[in-house]
Each structure stands twice: as structure tokens, then as C-alpha cells.
XYZ file of C-alpha atoms in Angstrom:
469
model
C 0.000 0.000 0.000
C 1.275 3.446 -0.858
C 0.236 6.832 0.497
C -0.672 8.140 -2.958
C -3.396 5.556 -3.527
C -7.167 5.790 -3.213
C -7.343 2.777 -0.868
C -4.994 4.502 1.581
C -6.529 7.972 1.345
C -10.202 7.007 1.323
C -10.286 3.821 3.424
C -7.147 2.962 5.427
C -6.203 6.393 6.824
C -9.753 7.505 7.813
C -10.381 4.137 9.492
C -7.090 4.269 11.427
C -7.631 7.874 12.575
C -11.194 7.217 13.758
C -10.295 4.125 15.772
C -7.072 5.656 17.109
C -8.821 8.724 18.535
C -11.708 6.614 19.785
C -9.062 5.030 22.021
C -7.875 8.449 23.210
C -6.182 8.440 26.658
C -5.658 4.667 26.437
C -2.018 4.635 25.357
C -1.501 0.879 25.476
C -4.595 0.236 23.359
C -3.497 2.947 20.881
C -0.024 1.424 20.569
C -1.415 -2.082 20.050
C -3.805 -0.767 17.411
C -1.069 1.211 15.597
C 1.211 -1.833 15.592
C -1.495 -4.106 14.152
C -2.548 -1.682 11.412
C 1.136 -1.113 10.577
C 1.491 -4.856 10.003
C -1.641 -4.760 7.825
C -0.208 -1.804 5.891
C 3.043 -3.675 5.225
C 1.314 -6.976 4.430
C -1.023 -5.431 1.853
C 1.150 -6.404 -1.111
C 3.226 -9.363 0.099
C 1.852 -10.880 3.372
C 4.783 -13.281 3.899
C 7.279 -10.427 4.222
C 5.651 -9.479 7.535
C 7.272 -12.561 9.050
C 10.728 -11.201 8.174
C 9.955 -7.944 9.937
C 8.450 -9.709 12.981
C 11.558 -11.871 13.277
C 13.718 -8.739 13.074
C 11.656 -7.143 15.852
C 11.949 -10.167 18.163
C 15.687 -10.700 17.596
C 16.587 -7.041 18.148
C 14.266 -6.844 21.167
C 15.984 -9.855 22.754
C 19.500 -8.589 22.037
C 18.590 -5.141 23.369
C 17.416 -6.705 26.640
C 20.622 -8.726 26.967
C 22.852 -5.734 26.258
C 21.049 -3.798 28.984
C 21.349 -6.804 31.326
C 25.128 -7.038 30.762
C 25.725 -3.290 30.630
C 28.573 -3.529 33.142
C 30.361 -6.190 31.095
C 31.853 -4.478 28.062
C 33.072 -7.708 26.473
C 29.643 -9.362 26.440
C 27.941 -6.110 25.398
C 30.270 -5.689 22.421
C 29.807 -9.323 21.393
C 26.018 -8.892 21.494
C 26.281 -5.626 19.547
C 28.414 -7.338 16.902
C 25.894 -10.171 16.650
C 22.967 -7.811 16.082
C 24.820 -5.804 13.421
C 25.855 -8.976 11.581
C 22.355 -10.439 11.867
C 20.635 -7.340 10.482
C 23.147 -6.852 7.694
C 22.891 -10.528 6.753
C 19.149 -10.093 6.199
C 19.821 -7.200 3.831
C 22.575 -9.155 2.086
C 20.428 -12.242 1.628
C 17.481 -10.464 0.047
C 19.209 -7.550 -1.645
C 22.740 -8.568 -2.636
C 23.047 -12.366 -2.772
C 21.892 -12.709 -6.384
C 24.066 -9.738 -7.419
C 27.105 -11.246 -5.680
C 26.665 -14.691 -7.262
C 26.146 -13.140 -10.707
C 29.423 -11.238 -10.426
C 31.278 -14.297 -9.102
C 30.047 -16.256 -12.111
C 31.227 -13.514 -14.449
C 34.584 -13.031 -12.770
C 35.526 -16.723 -12.493
C 33.543 -18.105 -15.465
C 31.354 -20.203 -13.196
C 27.735 -21.301 -13.508
C 26.565 -21.123 -9.916
C 22.748 -20.965 -9.713
C 21.466 -17.437 -9.184
C 18.473 -17.393 -6.840
C 15.396 -15.429 -7.854
C 14.742 -13.564 -4.609
C 11.923 -11.019 -4.274
C 13.051 -7.931 -2.353
C 10.900 -7.116 0.697
C 9.688 -3.533 0.419
C 11.551 -1.040 2.601
C 13.907 -3.668 4.056
C 16.867 -1.258 4.167
C 14.819 1.313 6.089
C 13.369 -0.891 8.821
C 16.621 -2.869 9.203
C 18.615 0.322 9.754
C 16.070 1.368 12.371
C 16.476 -1.991 14.097
C 20.258 -1.472 14.194
C 19.700 2.042 15.550
C 17.629 0.630 18.425
C 20.328 -1.763 19.616
C 23.209 0.700 19.161
C 21.373 3.472 21.018
C 20.575 1.073 23.882
C 24.252 0.025 23.936
C 25.361 3.674 24.028
C 22.789 4.585 26.680
C 21.118 7.077 24.320
C 17.713 5.456 24.681
C 16.019 3.408 27.374
C 15.728 -0.305 26.653
C 12.173 -1.433 25.949
C 10.989 -4.230 28.222
C 7.792 -4.589 26.205
C 8.353 -6.099 22.723
C 5.282 -4.181 21.500
C 7.193 -0.908 21.856
C 10.138 -2.196 19.820
C 7.684 -3.455 17.206
C 5.902 -0.108 17.062
C 9.198 1.743 16.637
C 10.353 -0.491 13.772
C 6.981 -1.108 12.058
C 5.157 2.232 12.495
C 3.508 2.639 9.096
C 4.128 6.375 8.377
C 7.893 5.805 8.034
C 7.986 2.051 7.409
C 8.288 1.853 3.624
C 10.632 4.693 2.689
C 11.639 6.580 5.788
C 12.760 8.931 7.013
C 15.041 6.613 8.964
C 13.870 7.413 12.487
C 16.626 7.112 15.083
C 15.586 5.322 18.257
C 16.873 8.102 20.523
C 14.571 10.521 18.639
C 11.407 8.562 19.280
C 12.115 6.500 22.436
C 10.226 8.803 24.793
C 7.377 9.382 22.337
C 6.326 5.727 22.208
C 4.538 5.982 25.553
C 4.637 9.697 26.345
C 3.644 11.518 23.162
C 0.956 14.182 23.353
C -1.608 14.549 20.576
C -3.151 17.987 20.062
C -5.155 19.936 17.490
C -2.205 22.116 16.447
C 0.002 19.121 15.599
C -2.863 17.334 13.875
C -3.581 20.393 11.699
C 0.111 20.836 10.856
C 0.278 17.132 10.045
C -2.646 17.382 7.619
C -1.071 20.361 5.858
C 2.316 18.645 5.650
C 0.703 15.480 4.284
C -1.166 17.413 1.577
C 2.027 19.227 0.554
C 3.860 15.906 0.239
C 0.976 14.291 -1.646
C 0.845 17.135 -4.166
C 4.625 16.998 -4.678
C 4.374 13.300 -5.444
C 1.223 13.298 -7.585
C 1.347 16.648 -9.384
C 5.086 17.101 -9.883
C 7.054 13.856 -9.505
C 4.618 11.706 -11.477
C 4.593 14.112 -14.436
C 8.377 14.377 -14.521
C 8.527 10.569 -14.411
C 6.832 10.428 -17.818
C 9.524 12.622 -19.388
C 12.404 10.836 -17.657
C 11.125 7.376 -18.582
C 10.757 8.425 -22.201
C 14.287 9.831 -22.394
C 15.957 6.857 -20.694
C 14.031 4.361 -22.836
C 15.159 5.812 -26.193
C 17.961 4.101 -28.142
C 21.164 6.106 -28.211
C 20.853 6.994 -31.901
C 17.391 8.505 -31.270
C 18.338 10.554 -28.209
C 19.287 14.141 -28.921
C 21.502 16.196 -26.619
C 18.617 18.509 -25.698
C 16.275 15.655 -24.829
C 19.023 13.861 -22.872
C 19.457 16.951 -20.692
C 15.688 17.369 -20.385
C 15.403 13.725 -19.297
C 18.197 14.072 -16.730
C 16.738 17.294 -15.316
C 13.270 15.726 -15.244
C 14.605 12.752 -13.305
C 16.354 15.162 -10.910
C 12.991 16.780 -10.195
C 11.183 13.428 -10.163
C 13.392 11.901 -7.474
C 13.381 15.094 -5.382
C 9.602 15.425 -5.263
C 9.078 11.669 -5.085
C 11.243 11.170 -2.026
C 10.801 14.526 -0.295
C 7.060 14.230 -0.963
C 6.981 10.825 0.726
C 9.019 12.217 3.640
C 6.580 15.136 3.979
C 3.667 12.695 4.050
C 5.449 10.520 6.631
C 6.245 13.486 8.874
C 2.682 14.756 8.493
C 1.180 11.371 9.358
C 3.481 11.126 12.362
C 2.185 14.442 13.678
C -1.416 13.259 13.269
C -0.611 10.484 15.772
C 1.536 12.615 18.086
C 4.952 11.555 16.775
C 7.611 14.077 15.759
C 10.114 12.835 13.181
C 13.210 14.775 12.153
C 13.282 16.568 8.810
C 14.646 14.602 5.866
C 15.034 17.295 3.178
C 15.989 20.952 3.335
C 15.870 22.372 -0.210
C 18.937 20.400 -1.437
C 18.978 21.997 -4.905
C 19.955 25.400 -3.501
C 23.294 23.961 -2.320
C 26.597 25.558 -3.286
C 28.741 22.470 -2.717
C 28.362 18.709 -2.846
C 28.965 18.560 0.906
C 26.136 21.019 1.489
C 23.909 19.035 -0.858
C 24.327 15.952 1.311
C 23.586 17.931 4.450
C 20.259 18.819 2.846
C 19.392 15.593 0.932
C 18.115 12.440 2.700
C 19.264 13.891 6.012
C 18.238 10.829 8.018
C 20.442 8.489 5.940
C 23.377 10.897 5.991
C 23.156 11.347 9.763
C 22.819 7.565 10.237
C 26.070 6.854 8.371
C 27.728 9.837 10.050
C 26.900 8.767 13.625
C 27.127 4.980 13.249
C 29.967 4.622 10.710
C 31.888 7.852 9.986
C 32.359 9.127 13.568
C 33.268 5.688 15.018
C 35.986 5.468 12.341
C 37.336 8.822 13.501
C 35.448 11.122 11.144
C 37.488 14.072 9.929
C 39.350 14.398 13.247
C 42.071 11.944 12.312
C 45.836 12.345 12.305
C 46.344 11.921 8.558
C 44.655 12.757 5.280
C 44.820 9.099 4.251
C 42.638 8.101 7.182
C 40.182 10.821 6.258
C 40.089 9.526 2.670
C 39.615 5.965 3.997
C 36.691 7.041 6.177
C 35.023 8.901 3.332
C 35.557 5.983 0.965
C 33.929 3.511 3.354
C 30.918 5.756 3.988
C 30.246 6.574 0.349
C 30.720 3.067 -0.988
C 28.293 1.893 1.710
C 25.896 4.689 0.747
C 25.971 3.557 -2.865
C 25.572 -0.102 -1.936
C 22.680 0.728 0.435
C 20.649 2.025 -2.497
C 20.781 -1.158 -4.510
C 22.599 -4.182 -5.897
C 23.912 -2.651 -9.103
C 27.279 -1.288 -10.206
C 25.532 1.966 -11.127
C 24.823 2.647 -7.434
C 28.402 1.814 -6.481
C 29.675 4.177 -9.211
C 27.213 6.824 -7.968
C 28.536 6.493 -4.424
C 32.146 6.560 -5.686
C 31.422 9.783 -7.609
C 30.301 11.474 -4.405
C 33.314 10.073 -2.564
C 35.638 11.732 -5.096
C 33.805 15.064 -5.072
C 33.457 15.328 -1.292
C 37.059 14.205 -0.754
C 38.290 16.940 -3.098
C 36.095 19.500 -1.340
C 37.376 18.531 2.105
C 41.034 18.407 1.092
C 40.830 21.785 -0.668
C 38.486 23.318 1.941
C 36.209 24.169 -0.935
C 33.383 25.503 1.212
C 35.706 28.070 2.782
C 36.896 29.459 -0.525
C 35.698 32.864 -1.578
C 33.931 33.377 -4.862
C 30.524 33.750 -6.373
C 27.986 31.414 -4.779
C 26.176 31.160 -8.127
C 29.261 29.557 -9.716
C 29.549 26.997 -6.918
C 25.800 26.417 -7.160
C 26.034 25.638 -10.885
C 28.971 23.283 -10.249
C 26.917 21.450 -7.601
C 23.798 21.063 -9.732
C 25.890 19.935 -12.697
C 27.462 17.014 -10.840
C 24.261 16.148 -8.976
C 22.471 15.902 -12.324
C 25.227 13.683 -13.754
C 25.013 11.550 -10.634
C 21.284 11.028 -11.126
C 22.001 9.648 -14.600
C 24.136 6.934 -12.972
C 21.411 6.377 -10.398
C 18.623 6.044 -12.981
C 20.442 3.937 -15.572
C 19.849 0.195 -15.823
C 23.581 -0.525 -16.032
C 26.907 1.224 -16.548
C 26.681 0.778 -20.310
C 23.444 2.727 -20.514
C 24.840 5.350 -18.145
C 27.883 5.904 -20.386
C 25.859 6.135 -23.598
C 23.321 8.458 -21.969
C 26.061 10.729 -20.617
C 27.612 10.693 -24.081
C 24.321 11.910 -25.560
C 24.210 14.716 -23.000
C 27.555 15.950 -24.307
C 26.702 15.592 -27.984
C 28.439 12.305 -28.744
C 26.808 10.324 -31.526
C 23.520 12.164 -31.833
C 21.665 15.315 -32.807
C 21.775 18.409 -30.647
C 18.007 18.909 -30.601
C 14.850 17.522 -32.142
C 11.076 17.907 -32.198
C 10.677 15.427 -29.337
C 12.725 17.595 -26.994
C 10.748 20.703 -27.956
C 7.419 18.924 -27.535
C 8.168 17.530 -24.074
C 9.719 20.811 -22.926
C 6.754 22.940 -23.967
C 4.237 20.340 -22.780
C 5.814 20.337 -19.303
C 6.899 23.965 -19.054
C 4.356 24.794 -16.330
C 5.566 21.835 -14.249
C 9.197 22.918 -14.722
C 8.363 26.437 -13.504
C 6.556 25.119 -10.421
C 9.364 22.618 -9.779
C 11.980 25.384 -9.775
C 9.834 27.469 -7.419
C 9.205 24.535 -5.068
C 12.918 23.682 -5.054
C 13.700 27.015 -3.401
C 12.583 28.308 0.019
C 10.559 31.134 -1.568
C 7.277 30.495 0.232
C 8.823 30.330 3.733
C 10.718 33.531 2.931
C 7.597 35.332 1.712
C 5.569 34.222 4.739
C 8.276 35.533 7.043
C 8.938 38.675 5.023
C 5.344 39.807 4.582
C 3.889 38.360 7.814
C 1.232 36.514 5.847
C -0.286 34.930 8.960
C -1.025 38.377 10.413
C -3.627 38.890 7.671
C -7.107 37.805 8.705
C -7.881 36.701 5.158
C -5.196 34.006 5.497
C -7.436 32.114 7.936
C -9.968 31.739 5.123
C -7.743 31.328 2.080
C -5.187 28.910 3.554
C -7.632 26.077 4.361
C -9.351 26.550 0.988
C -5.997 26.345 -0.796
C -5.008 23.076 0.889
C -8.447 21.527 0.418
C -8.328 22.343 -3.304
C -4.760 21.005 -3.530
C -5.839 17.752 -1.878
C -8.810 17.212 -4.171
C -6.788 18.019 -7.297
C -4.195 15.416 -6.221
C -6.970 12.947 -5.404
C -8.489 13.486 -8.839
C -5.174 12.562 -10.494
C -4.997 9.406 -8.374
C -8.583 8.295 -9.006
C -8.356 8.769 -12.752
C -5.355 6.411 -12.741
C -2.549 8.831 -13.585
C 1.006 7.439 -13.845
C 2.047 6.780 -10.234
C 5.467 5.105 -9.865
C 7.404 5.229 -6.624
C 11.200 5.194 -6.692
C 12.224 4.492 -3.108
C 10.096 1.336 -2.727
C 13.124 -0.338 -4.348
C 15.368 0.517 -1.408
């Protein structure tokens, strides 16, 4: 089940909200209900995958208890921590990387080992990383151990962030599991945030997906330079509004139930360096690797540049691998490793100069990176990048002009929504001080919701990128 579906919007969410608030002031009953409907939400497409998540919950719950029990014995605690990390990563490896690994072994050594056809459980990387976060935070004393397995299950399986994040750190939500406070203000803000995310996904991302899919599906000899750039830019907007839209919906849904999740996007396309881009893009993943991998390795406070390069290499290869079992993702992660390493060694962000020049440099390489990310394999990525730079094709054609003009209004709105213009205008002109805003604002969001709902009901193109991760 996805948020941008009629079954979720018209049946699942209203039902869950009504029952949840019928149980108001009965926290245990609310938590049990949320856990059960979260399992139903996850099981909607592939019921058997729920068993994998339940097993993950029970194993991490048990290890968390034992780490807390042996807190004064560092040797046992570290052994238990190692076991839980290996267990969780082995689940990801089995379902996500085993077939990829065997395929490459066969190619490298000319073998014919059988390649298993394994279906990837939706969102496995997200809920597994949250499970790891629970045990590590208990080990570090940054969150109280849960004696009730229901609470661990609710943290890992809570449906707003289950499928595609944001990756909620246990220390962020530990106290909220039993002590959150629902109120009208949060519920209203949650509704608004959900509608904003829904409209990003349905009205912007889905329309850019049509252009991107067309460009990346064309043979190289039919792809002009102009259309290659239009396709790459369209995919850049598609993935931004797809993922940030889902994060907005998740954060909004969390607020409806009294949970407060951290922000996951902060206008990444206004960045003036690659390092800044990754402080603004998928913040929860970046902070997860920073706090659980980069800092334990020593971070940037190491005694040699080679150790710094090693730490960056490990983090960015892991970031690429996390996104999928394909050499394109590894190349994508390696590209960011090179760029961020150069920026850190040259102290790029401290250099003087026009921000607009650094901004163009950032967007240029981010766009090239998305070509790697979107391509089926490295061969397609190379030929597509070649088309972008005029190798082996025409510079423009009627197809590029048609798709550009047909989507011009979406491009304009995408550029506007990629910049913090609305927050600036609200702050600059004190929009909320105007009495008319109390009338116009609700009308605007109601209209936005029904326009998005209309697109969904009529069966508009509705892919979702991050289900694959």
C-alpha cells in the first residue's frame, strides 16, 4: 500500500484515525492498534514479508534486553552488539545482494553457480537500519531499553515511516512511544504537511517521471543532446519530489498520531557544494552513516589525510551499496566520494567566490550523478552521458521541444518549489497576520488535496522510486 493511492486515502487512513482517537487516553490500546494496522499496511502487497519484519523485531528486542542486562560487562555487550549488526546486515545481504554477488562471481571466475530469484521485501533497508539504531542506542545509553516487545515493534513497524523513511533514530522517538501528546495544532500541521507531500508526489514527480522514462528508454541513436538533458533534469525533479514528498507525508502522518520525526530534506537543490547538498538531501540516511559509521571510524578528526580519505571511501561506498545491488549505485557512491574528498582536502566551502558559480557546479554534478542512479547498467549510463555531451547524436529535435513545452508549467513550479521562496515570503510579509489568510489557507489546501486525489482516481502514472530501497 502506498500513500498516494485511493485505498490509503479514502479507506485505510480515515479508518485508522477514527479508531485511534476513539481510544484516546488509552495509550496501550493505541499502541497495540497502531502496531497491528502497521502490520496490515506492510502486508497489503506481500503478506509473507511481515514474518521477516516480525523476526527482526523479536531478535533485536531480545539482544537489546541482553545488552542492557550485561551493561557492566563491556566484552559481552560488544559481542552482542556485533551479533545484532551482523544479523541485520545478513538479512539485507540475503534479500538484496546475494543474487548480485553470485552473478558477479560467475562472471569473474567463469562459473555457472545458480542465481536465486529472490523477491526484495519492500523497505527492508529502512526498517533494518532502524532496528540497528535501536540496539546501538541502547548500547550507548542514548535510549532506554524497551521491556515490552510491543514498543520495539511499534518503533520499527510504524507505518508512516515504514516503507521509505525517514530513517527514524531510536533516541529521537524513544520517549514518544509511551509519552507523546496529541493535540489539534500538531494534527492540523500534520494534515497540511501530508497534503504538501501528496501534491509533490502526484502533481510534480509523477509528471516528470513520464519525461524521464521516455528519455531513458530511447535508443542512443534517437536521443538528442537537448532531450538527454531534459530527461536528466526531469529525473532530478522526479526523485526530489518523489522522495521529499513521501518524507513530507510521513512526517505529516506522524504528527497526526503525536509523533515528531526529524526533517529529511531541506531544499537540497539550492546547495553551493556537494557537501552542502548531502547535508540537505536524505538527512536521516546521511546522519545515520555519520553517527554509526563515519564518527566511530574517527570522522574528519584523524591524524592523517589518508585516514580521512579511507573514512570517506567507506561511507560513500556503503551509501551507494545501500541504495541497490547494481554497479551503477556503487559508481554513484564513488562519484560522491571523489567530489566530497576533493572538497574537504581543498576546503572548498571556505573558498571565496561567487555562490552562483559553486551552485552551478553542484547542480551539474548532482544531475550527472542522477544519470548513474537512474540507468539500468553502466553501459546505458555511459551512452546516456555521451548523448548529454553531444556524442553520436543530434543536438536537438522535435521530441525535446514537444516535451519541454508540454511540461513547461511543471518545470516552472518545480523550480519554485525547489527554493525556500514560500517560507521567505511568509516571514517577510507576515502573511499569517492577515485575517484573510485564515480563510484562504484552508481553501488552498483543500483544493490542492482534491486536485491530487483526482489525479490518483483517474489512474494517472504513479510510480514510486524508493520502494526499491
